[in-house]
mmCIF file of C-alpha atoms in Angstrom:
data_model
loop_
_atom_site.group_PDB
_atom_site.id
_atom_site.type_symbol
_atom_site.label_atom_id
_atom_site.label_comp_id
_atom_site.label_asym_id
_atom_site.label_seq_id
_atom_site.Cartn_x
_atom_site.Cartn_y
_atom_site.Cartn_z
ATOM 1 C CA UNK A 292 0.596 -2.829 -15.160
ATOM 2 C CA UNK A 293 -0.662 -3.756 -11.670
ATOM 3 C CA UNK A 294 0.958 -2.735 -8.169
ATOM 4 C CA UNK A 295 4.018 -4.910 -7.682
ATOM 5 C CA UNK A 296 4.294 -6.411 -4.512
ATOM 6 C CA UNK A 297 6.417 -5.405 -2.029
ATOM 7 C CA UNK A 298 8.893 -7.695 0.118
ATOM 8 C CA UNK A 299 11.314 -6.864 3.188
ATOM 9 C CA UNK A 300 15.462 -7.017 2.205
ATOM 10 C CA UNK A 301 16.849 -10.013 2.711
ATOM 11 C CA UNK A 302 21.005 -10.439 2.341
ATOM 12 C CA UNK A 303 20.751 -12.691 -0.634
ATOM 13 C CA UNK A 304 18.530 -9.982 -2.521
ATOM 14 C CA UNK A 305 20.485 -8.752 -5.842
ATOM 15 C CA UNK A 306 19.793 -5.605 -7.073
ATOM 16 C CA UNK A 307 20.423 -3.550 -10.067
ATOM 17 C CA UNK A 308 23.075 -1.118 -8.356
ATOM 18 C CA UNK A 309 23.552 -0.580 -4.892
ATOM 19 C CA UNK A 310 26.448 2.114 -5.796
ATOM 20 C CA UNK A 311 24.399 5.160 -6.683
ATOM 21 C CA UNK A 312 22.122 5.146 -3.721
ATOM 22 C CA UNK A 313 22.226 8.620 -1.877
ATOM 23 C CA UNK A 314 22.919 7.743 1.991
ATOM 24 C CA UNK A 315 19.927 9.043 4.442
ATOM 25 C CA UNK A 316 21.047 12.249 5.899
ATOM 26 C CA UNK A 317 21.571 11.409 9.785
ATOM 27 C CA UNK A 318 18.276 13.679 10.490
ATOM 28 C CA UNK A 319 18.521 12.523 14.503
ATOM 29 C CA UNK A 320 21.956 14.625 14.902
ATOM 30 C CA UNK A 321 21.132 17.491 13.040
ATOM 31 C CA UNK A 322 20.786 20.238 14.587
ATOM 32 C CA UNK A 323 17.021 21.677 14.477
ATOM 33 C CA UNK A 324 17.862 25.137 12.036
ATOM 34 C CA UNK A 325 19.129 22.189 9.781
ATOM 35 C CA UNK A 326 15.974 20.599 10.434
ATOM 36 C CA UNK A 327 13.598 23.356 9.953
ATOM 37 C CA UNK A 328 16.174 23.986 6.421
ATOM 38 C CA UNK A 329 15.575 20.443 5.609
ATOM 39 C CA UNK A 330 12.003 20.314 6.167
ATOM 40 C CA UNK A 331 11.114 23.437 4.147
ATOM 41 C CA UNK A 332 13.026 22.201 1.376
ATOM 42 C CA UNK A 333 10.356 18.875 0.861
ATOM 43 C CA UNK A 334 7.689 21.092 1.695
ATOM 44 C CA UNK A 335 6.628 20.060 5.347
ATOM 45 C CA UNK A 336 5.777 23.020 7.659
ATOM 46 C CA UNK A 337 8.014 23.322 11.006
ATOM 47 C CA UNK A 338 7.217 20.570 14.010
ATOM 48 C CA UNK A 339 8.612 20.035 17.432
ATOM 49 C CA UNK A 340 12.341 17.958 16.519
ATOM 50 C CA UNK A 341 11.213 14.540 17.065
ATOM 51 C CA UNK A 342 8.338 14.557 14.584
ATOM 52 C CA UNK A 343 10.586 16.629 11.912
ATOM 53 C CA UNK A 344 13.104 13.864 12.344
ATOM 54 C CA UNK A 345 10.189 10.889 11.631
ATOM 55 C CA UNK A 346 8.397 13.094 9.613
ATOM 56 C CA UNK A 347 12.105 13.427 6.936
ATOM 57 C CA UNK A 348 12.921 9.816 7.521
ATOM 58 C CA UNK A 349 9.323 8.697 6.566
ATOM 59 C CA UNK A 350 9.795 11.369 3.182
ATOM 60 C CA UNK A 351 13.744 9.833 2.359
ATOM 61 C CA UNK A 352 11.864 5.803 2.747
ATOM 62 C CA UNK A 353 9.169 6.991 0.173
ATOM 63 C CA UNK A 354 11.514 8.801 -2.168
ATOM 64 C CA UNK A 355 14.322 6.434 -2.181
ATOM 65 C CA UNK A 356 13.260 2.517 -2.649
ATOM 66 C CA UNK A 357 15.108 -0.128 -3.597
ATOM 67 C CA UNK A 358 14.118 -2.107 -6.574
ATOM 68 C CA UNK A 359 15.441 -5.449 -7.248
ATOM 69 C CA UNK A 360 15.997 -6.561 -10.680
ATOM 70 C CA UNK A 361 13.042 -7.862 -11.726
ATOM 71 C CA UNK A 362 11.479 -4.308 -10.831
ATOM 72 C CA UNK A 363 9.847 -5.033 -7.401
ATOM 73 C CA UNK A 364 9.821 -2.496 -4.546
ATOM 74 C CA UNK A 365 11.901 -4.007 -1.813
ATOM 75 C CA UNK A 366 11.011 -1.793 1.098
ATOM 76 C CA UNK A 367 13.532 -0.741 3.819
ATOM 77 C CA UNK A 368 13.309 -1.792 7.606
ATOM 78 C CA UNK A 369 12.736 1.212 9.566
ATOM 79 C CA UNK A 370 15.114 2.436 11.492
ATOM 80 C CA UNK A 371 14.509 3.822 15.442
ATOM 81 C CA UNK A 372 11.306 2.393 16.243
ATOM 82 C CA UNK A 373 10.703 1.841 20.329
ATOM 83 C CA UNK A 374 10.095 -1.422 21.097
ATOM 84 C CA UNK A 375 7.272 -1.867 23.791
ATOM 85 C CA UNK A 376 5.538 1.253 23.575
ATOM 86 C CA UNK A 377 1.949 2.016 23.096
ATOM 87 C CA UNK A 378 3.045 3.811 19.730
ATOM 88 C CA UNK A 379 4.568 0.239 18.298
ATOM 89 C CA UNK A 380 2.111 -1.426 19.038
ATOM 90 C CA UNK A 381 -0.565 0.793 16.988
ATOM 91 C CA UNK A 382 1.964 0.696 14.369
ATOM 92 C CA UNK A 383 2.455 -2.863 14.672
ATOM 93 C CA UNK A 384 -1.511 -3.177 14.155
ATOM 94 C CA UNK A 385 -1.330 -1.282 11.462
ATOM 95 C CA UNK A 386 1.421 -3.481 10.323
ATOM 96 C CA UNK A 387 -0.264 -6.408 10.736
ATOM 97 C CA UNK A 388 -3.502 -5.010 8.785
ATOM 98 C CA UNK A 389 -1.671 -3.476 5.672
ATOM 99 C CA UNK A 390 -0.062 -6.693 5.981
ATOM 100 C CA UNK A 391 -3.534 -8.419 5.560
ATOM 101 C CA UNK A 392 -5.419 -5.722 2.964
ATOM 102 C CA UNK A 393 -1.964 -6.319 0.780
ATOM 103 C CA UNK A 394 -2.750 -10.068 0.743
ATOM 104 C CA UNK A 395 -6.093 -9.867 0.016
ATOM 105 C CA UNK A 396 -5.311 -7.318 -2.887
ATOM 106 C CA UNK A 397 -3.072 -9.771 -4.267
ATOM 107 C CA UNK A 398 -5.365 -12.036 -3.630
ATOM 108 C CA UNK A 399 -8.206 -10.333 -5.690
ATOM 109 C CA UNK A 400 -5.493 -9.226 -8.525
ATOM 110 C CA UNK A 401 -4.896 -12.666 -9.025
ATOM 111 C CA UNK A 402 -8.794 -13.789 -8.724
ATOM 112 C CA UNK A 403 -9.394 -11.031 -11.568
ATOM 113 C CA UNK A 404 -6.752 -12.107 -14.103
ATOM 114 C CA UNK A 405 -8.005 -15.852 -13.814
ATOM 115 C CA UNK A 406 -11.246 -15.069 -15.195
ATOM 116 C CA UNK A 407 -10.948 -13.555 -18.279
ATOM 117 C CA UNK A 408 -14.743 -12.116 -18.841
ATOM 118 C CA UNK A 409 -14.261 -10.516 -15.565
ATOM 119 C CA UNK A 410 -10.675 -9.019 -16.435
ATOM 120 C CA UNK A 411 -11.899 -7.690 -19.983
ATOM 121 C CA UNK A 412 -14.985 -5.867 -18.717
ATOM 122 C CA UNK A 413 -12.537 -3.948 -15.919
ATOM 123 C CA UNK A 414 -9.737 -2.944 -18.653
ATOM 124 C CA UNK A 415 -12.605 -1.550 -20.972
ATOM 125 C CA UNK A 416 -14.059 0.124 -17.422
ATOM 126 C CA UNK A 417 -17.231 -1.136 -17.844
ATOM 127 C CA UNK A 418 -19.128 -1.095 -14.642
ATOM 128 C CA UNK A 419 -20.424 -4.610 -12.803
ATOM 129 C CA UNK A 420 -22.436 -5.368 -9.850
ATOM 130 C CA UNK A 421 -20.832 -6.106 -6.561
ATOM 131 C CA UNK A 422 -22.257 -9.113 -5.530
ATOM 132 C CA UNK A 423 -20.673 -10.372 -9.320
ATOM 133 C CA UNK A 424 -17.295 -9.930 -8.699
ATOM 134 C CA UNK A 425 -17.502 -11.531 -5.258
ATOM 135 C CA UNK A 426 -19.216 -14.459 -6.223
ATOM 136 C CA UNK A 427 -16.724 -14.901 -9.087
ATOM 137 C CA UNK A 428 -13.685 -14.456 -6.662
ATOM 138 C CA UNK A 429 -15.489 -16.941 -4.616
ATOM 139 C CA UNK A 430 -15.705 -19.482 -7.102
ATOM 140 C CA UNK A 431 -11.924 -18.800 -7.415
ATOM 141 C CA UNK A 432 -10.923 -19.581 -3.707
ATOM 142 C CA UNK A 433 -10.838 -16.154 -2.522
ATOM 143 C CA UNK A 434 -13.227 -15.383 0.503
ATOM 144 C CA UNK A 435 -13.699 -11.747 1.185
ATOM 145 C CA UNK A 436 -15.677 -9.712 2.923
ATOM 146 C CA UNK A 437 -18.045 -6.871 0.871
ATOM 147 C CA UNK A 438 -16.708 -3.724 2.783
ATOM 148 C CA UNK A 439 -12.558 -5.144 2.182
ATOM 149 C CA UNK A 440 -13.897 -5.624 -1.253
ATOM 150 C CA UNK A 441 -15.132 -2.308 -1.870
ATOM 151 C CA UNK A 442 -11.993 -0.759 -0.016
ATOM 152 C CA UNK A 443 -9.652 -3.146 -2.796
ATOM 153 C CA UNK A 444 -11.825 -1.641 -5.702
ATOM 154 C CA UNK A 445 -11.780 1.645 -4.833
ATOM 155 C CA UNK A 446 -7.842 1.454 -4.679
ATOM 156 C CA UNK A 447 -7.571 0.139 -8.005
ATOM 157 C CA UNK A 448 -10.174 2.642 -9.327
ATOM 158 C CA UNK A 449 -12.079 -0.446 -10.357
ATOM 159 C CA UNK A 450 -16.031 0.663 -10.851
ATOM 160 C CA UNK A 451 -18.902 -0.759 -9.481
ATOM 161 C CA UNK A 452 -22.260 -1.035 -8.558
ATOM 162 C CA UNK A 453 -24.582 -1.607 -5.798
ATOM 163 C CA UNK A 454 -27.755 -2.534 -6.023
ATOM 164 C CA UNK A 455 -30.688 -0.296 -4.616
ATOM 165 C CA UNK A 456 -33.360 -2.673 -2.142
ATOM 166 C CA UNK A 457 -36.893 -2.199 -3.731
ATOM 167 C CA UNK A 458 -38.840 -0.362 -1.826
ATOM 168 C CA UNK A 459 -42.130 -2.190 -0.585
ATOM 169 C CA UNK A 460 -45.379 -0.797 -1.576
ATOM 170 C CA UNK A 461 -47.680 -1.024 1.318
#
């Protein structure tokens, strides 16, 4: 089965049980021992508070997400971001371009199971050329780049080749 998408929580979302859901510990009150107690029991080595605190929220997001009944990770807002800091807006970029490399690997996903040679060769892993698959996803309406391509592929543990230039004799 292929990565289901993710989506943000909207009020009208229905899900499968909201009433077993274990609350996230208030890790900004605690006090640090309970930190440093909390940290070592997920494994994460001892950090100054503030990154302990982001460091077990980050852990309790990743370990506890809601799915909606049809099975689709609905991620959670985060809670206690700065607005207007340098730090936001990194992680805003890097919103913005998991944002885009999500879309394009839905994009691809979706380019794939339209062409059925194409689809049949990856589930029997045999290996194709590069330039194939992008002139096939082409052909399909999907426009990508070769590096975001090979990034894609490499996340689906898709194989492929590249050809080698021929050398010139001289």
């Amino acid at each position: 089965k292929l990565p289901s998408k993710h989506k943000t929580i909207t009020k009208q979302d229905e899900f499968e049980s909201d009433t077993n859901i274990t609350p996230m510990p208030s890790y900004r009150t605690m006090a640090t021992p309970s930190l440093k107690e909390a940290c070592s029991l997920v494994g994460v080595r001892v950090l100054p508070k503030k990154k302990m605190v982001a460091k077990l929220e980050e852990i309790y997001n990743y370990t506890h997400p809601l799915v909606d009944k049809d099975n689709n990770i609905v991620s959670q807002p985060v809670a206690g971001k700065n607005k207007g800091s340098k730090k936001t807006s990194r992680n805003s970029k890097r919103n913005e371009d998991d944002t885009e490399m999500q879309s394009l690997l839905e994009s691809v996903i979706k380019g794939v199971h339209c062409d059925n040679e194409l689809h049949q060769d990856i589930l029997l892993y045999q290996p194709f050329e590069l330039t194939l698959i992008q002139s096939r996803l082409k052909a399909k309406d999907v426009s990508i780049s070769r590096d975001k391509l090979m990034d894609i592929l490499d996340k689906l543990c898709i194989t492929y080749t590249i050809p080698r230039l021929a050398h010139r004799k001289t």
